[in-house]
Coordinates of C-alpha atoms and ligand atoms in Angstrom, one line a residue:
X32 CA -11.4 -9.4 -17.2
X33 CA -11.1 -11.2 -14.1
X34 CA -13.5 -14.2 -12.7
X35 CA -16.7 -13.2 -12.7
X36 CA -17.9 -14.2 -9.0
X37 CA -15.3 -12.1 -7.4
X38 CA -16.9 -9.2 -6.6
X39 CA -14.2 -6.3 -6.6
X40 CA -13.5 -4.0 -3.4
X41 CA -11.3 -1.1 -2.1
X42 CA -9.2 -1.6 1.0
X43 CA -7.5 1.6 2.3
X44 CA -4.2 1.0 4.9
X45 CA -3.1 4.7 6.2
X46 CA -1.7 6.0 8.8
X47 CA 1.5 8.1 9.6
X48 CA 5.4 7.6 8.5
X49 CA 6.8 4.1 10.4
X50 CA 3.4 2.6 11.0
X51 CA 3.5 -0.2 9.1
X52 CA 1.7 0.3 6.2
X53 CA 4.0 -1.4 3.7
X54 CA 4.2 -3.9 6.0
X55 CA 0.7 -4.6 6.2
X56 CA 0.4 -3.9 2.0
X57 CA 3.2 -6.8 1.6
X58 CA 1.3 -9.2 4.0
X59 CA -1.7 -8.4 2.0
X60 CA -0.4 -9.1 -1.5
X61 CA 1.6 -12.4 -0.4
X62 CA -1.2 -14.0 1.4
X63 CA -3.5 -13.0 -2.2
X64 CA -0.4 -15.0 -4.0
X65 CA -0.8 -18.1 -1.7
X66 CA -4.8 -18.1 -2.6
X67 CA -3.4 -18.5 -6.3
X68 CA -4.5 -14.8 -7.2
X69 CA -2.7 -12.9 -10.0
X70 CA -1.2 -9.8 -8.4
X71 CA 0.2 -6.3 -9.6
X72 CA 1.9 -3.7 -7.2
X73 CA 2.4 -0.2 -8.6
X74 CA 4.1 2.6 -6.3
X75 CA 5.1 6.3 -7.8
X76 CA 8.1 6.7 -9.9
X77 CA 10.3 9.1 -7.5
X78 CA 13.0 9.5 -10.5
X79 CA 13.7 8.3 -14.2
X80 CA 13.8 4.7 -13.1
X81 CA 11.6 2.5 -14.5
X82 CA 11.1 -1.5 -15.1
X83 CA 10.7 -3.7 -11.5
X84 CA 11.5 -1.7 -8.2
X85 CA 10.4 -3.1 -4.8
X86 CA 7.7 -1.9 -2.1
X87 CA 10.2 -1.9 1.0
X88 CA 8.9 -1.9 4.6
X89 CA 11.1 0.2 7.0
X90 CA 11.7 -3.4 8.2
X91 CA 13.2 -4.6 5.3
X92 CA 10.1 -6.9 3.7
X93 CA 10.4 -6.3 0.1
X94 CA 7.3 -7.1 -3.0
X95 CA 7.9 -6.4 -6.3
X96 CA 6.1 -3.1 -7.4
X97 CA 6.3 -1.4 -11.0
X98 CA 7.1 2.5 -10.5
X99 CA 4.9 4.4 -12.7
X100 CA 4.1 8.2 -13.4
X101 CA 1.0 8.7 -13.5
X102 CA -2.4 6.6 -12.1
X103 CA -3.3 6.1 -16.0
X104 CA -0.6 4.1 -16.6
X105 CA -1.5 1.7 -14.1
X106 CA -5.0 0.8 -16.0
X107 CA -2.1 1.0 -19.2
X108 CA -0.1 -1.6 -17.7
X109 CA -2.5 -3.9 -15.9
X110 CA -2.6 -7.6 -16.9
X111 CA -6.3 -8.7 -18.2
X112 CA -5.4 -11.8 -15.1
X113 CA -4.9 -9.7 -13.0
X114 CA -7.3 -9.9 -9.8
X115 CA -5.5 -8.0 -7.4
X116 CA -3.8 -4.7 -7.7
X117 CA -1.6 -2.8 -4.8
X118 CA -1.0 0.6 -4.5
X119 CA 1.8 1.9 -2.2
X120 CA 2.3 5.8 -1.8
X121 CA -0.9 6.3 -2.9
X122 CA -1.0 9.8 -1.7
X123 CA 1.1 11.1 -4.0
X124 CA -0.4 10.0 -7.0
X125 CA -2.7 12.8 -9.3
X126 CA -6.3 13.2 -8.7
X127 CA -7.3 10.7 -11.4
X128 CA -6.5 7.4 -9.6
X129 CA -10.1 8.2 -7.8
X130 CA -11.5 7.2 -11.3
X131 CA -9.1 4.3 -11.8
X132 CA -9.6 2.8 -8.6
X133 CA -13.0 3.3 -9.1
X134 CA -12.6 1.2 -12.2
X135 CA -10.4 -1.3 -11.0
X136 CA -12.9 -2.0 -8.5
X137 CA -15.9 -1.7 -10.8
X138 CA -13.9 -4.5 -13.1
X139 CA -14.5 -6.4 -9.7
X140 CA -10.7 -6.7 -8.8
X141 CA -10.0 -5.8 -5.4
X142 CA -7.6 -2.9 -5.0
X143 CA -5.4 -2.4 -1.8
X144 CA -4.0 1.3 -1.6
X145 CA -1.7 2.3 1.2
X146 CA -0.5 5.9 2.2
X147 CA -0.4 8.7 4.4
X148 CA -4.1 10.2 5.5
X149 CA -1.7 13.5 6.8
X150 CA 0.6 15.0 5.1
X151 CA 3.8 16.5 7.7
X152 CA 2.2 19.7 8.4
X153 CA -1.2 17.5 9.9
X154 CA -3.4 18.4 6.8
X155 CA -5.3 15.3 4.8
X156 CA -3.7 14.2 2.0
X157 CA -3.8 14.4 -2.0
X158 CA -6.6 11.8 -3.1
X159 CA -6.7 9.9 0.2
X160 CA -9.1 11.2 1.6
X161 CA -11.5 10.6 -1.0
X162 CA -10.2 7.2 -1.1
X163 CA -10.7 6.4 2.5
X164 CA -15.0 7.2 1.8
X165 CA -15.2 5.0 -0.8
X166 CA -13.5 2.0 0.6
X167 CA -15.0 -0.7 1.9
X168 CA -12.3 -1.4 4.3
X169 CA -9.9 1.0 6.2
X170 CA -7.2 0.4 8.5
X171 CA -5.8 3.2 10.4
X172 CA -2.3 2.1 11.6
X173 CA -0.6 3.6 14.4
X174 CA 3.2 3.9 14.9
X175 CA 5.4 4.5 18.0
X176 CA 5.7 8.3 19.2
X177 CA 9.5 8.9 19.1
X178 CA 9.5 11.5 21.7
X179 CA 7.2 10.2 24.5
X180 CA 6.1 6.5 23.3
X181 CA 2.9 6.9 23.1
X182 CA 0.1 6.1 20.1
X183 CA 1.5 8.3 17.2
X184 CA -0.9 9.6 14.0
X185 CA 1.3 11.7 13.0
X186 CA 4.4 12.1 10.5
X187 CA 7.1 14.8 11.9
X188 CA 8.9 17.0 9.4
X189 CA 12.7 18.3 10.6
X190 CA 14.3 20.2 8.5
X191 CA 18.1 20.9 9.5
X192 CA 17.2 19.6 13.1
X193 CA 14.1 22.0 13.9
X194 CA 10.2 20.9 13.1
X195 CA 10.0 21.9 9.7
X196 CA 7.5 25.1 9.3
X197 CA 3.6 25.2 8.1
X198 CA 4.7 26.2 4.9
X199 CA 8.2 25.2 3.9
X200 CA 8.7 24.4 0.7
X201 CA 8.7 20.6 0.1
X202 CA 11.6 20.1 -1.3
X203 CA 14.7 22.3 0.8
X204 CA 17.6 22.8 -1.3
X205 CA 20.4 21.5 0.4
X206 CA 18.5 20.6 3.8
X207 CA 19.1 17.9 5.8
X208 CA 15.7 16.6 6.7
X209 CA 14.1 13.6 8.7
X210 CA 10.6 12.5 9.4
X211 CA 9.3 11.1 12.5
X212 CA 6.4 9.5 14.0
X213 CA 5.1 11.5 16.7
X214 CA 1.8 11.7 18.9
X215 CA -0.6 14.6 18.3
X216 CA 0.8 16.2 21.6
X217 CA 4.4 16.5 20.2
X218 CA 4.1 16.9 16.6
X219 CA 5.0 20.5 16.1
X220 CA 4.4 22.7 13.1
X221 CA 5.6 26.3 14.0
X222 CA 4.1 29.0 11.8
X223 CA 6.1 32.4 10.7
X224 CA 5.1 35.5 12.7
X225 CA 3.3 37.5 10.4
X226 CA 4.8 40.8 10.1
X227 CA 5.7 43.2 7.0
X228 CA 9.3 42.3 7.1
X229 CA 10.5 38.9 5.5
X230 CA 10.0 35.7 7.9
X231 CA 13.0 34.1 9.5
X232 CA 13.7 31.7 12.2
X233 CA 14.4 34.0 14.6
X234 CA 10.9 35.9 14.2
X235 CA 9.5 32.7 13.7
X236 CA 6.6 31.7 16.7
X237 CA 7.4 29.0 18.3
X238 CA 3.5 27.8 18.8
X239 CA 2.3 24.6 18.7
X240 CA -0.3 23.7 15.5
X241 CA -2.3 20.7 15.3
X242 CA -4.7 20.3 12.5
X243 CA -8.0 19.8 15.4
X244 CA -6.8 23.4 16.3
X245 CA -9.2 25.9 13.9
X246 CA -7.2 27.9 11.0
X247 CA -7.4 31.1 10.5
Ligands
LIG264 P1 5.1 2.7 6.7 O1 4.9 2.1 5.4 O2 3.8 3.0 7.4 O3 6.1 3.9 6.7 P2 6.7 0.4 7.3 O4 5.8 -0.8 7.1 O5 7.7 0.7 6.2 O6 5.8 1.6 7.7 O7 7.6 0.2 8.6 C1 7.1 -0.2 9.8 C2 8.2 -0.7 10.7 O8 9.0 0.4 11.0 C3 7.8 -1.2 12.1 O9 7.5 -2.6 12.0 C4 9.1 -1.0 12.9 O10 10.0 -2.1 12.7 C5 9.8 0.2 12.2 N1 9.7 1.4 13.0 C6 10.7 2.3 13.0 N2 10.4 3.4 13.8 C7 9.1 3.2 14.2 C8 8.2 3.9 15.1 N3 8.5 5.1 15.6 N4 7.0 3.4 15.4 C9 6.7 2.1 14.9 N5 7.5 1.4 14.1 C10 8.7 1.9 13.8
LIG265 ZN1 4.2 11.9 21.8

């Protein structure tokens, strides 16, 4: 267990792709290591690796983070020192790191998560949400819009050089894709016409979705 007068808390960093949320986990995490704190990083395992990986900033600032597969095997792995606990990707993690947080937190460790609130298509993300109302802290970053410089919020999805549809799969055999930060104005996330016959690109409408727009 950790000190008992530390009473534990949840910060939440989100925000779209490029807006500096690793950054802002890394300068989180360092300054807790110059106040002496015992710190653990996890992120997602992406592939079969395992043992010490890094959080990297698209700026290059590198932590040490342990890759794991599931948000029980962070309570598995975590050190009974251990004060402070990162989480980077957070959003892609299974439903269950609500309760582990939760319990992190409860063990009074403070717990910094970082991730995307929106997923490409504008719509909130896996447990983040969730996270977000139980935090006592929340930073929503902001990046640079890459098409008109403004304030962007959102992450932009291109799939072989168009905006990637509402409901492409997420993983595109073969596809080059990109992601961008963009501005609610210019993100784009064209739907399929809907029609009997089988959706293409060329029957494809062209319209403009953002997630304040109703659904159908
Ligand atoms: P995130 O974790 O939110 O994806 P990172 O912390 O990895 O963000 O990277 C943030 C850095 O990305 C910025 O400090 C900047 O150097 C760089 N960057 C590249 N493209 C953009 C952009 N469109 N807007 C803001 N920063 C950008
Ligand atoms: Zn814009």
């Amino acid at each position: 267990m950790t000190s008992g007068h530390h009473q534990g808390g949840l910060e939440v960093v989100v925000g779209s792709m490029f807006s500096g949320k690793s950054e802002e986990l890394i300068r989180r995490v360092r300054r807790a290591v110059i106040a002496r704190r015992t710190v653990q990083v996890f992120k997602p395992a992406i592939d079969d690796r395992f043992g010490i990986e890094l959080v990297r900033s698209h700026d290059g600032d590198t932590f040490v983070a342990r890759p794991v597969r599931s948000s029980a095997e962070i309570l598995a792995l975590l050190s009974p020192e251990t004060s402070v606990v990162g989480v980077d990707e957070v959003q892609f993690f299974d439903p269950a790191i609500v309760g582990v947080v939760r319990d992190l937190v409860a063990d009074g460790r403070r717990v910094i998560c970082a991730g995307l609130d929106l997923d490409f298509r504008g719509e909130p993300f896996g447990p983040v949400p969730t996270l977000l109302a139980l935090a006592e802290r929340v930073d929503k970053l902001e990046a640079i819009c890459v098409v008109c410089g403004e304030s962007a919020t959102r992450t932009q999805r291109i799939v072989n050089g168009v905006p990637a549809y509402y409901d492409d799969p997420i993983i595109v055999i073969g596809a080059q894709e990109a992601y961008e930060a963009r501005c609610r104005t210019c993100h784009v996330v064209p739907r399929r016409a809907r029609s009997g016959s089988a959706a293409t690109s060329e029957t494809a409408s062209p319209e403009r979705v953002s997630s304040a727009e109703p659904r159908d």
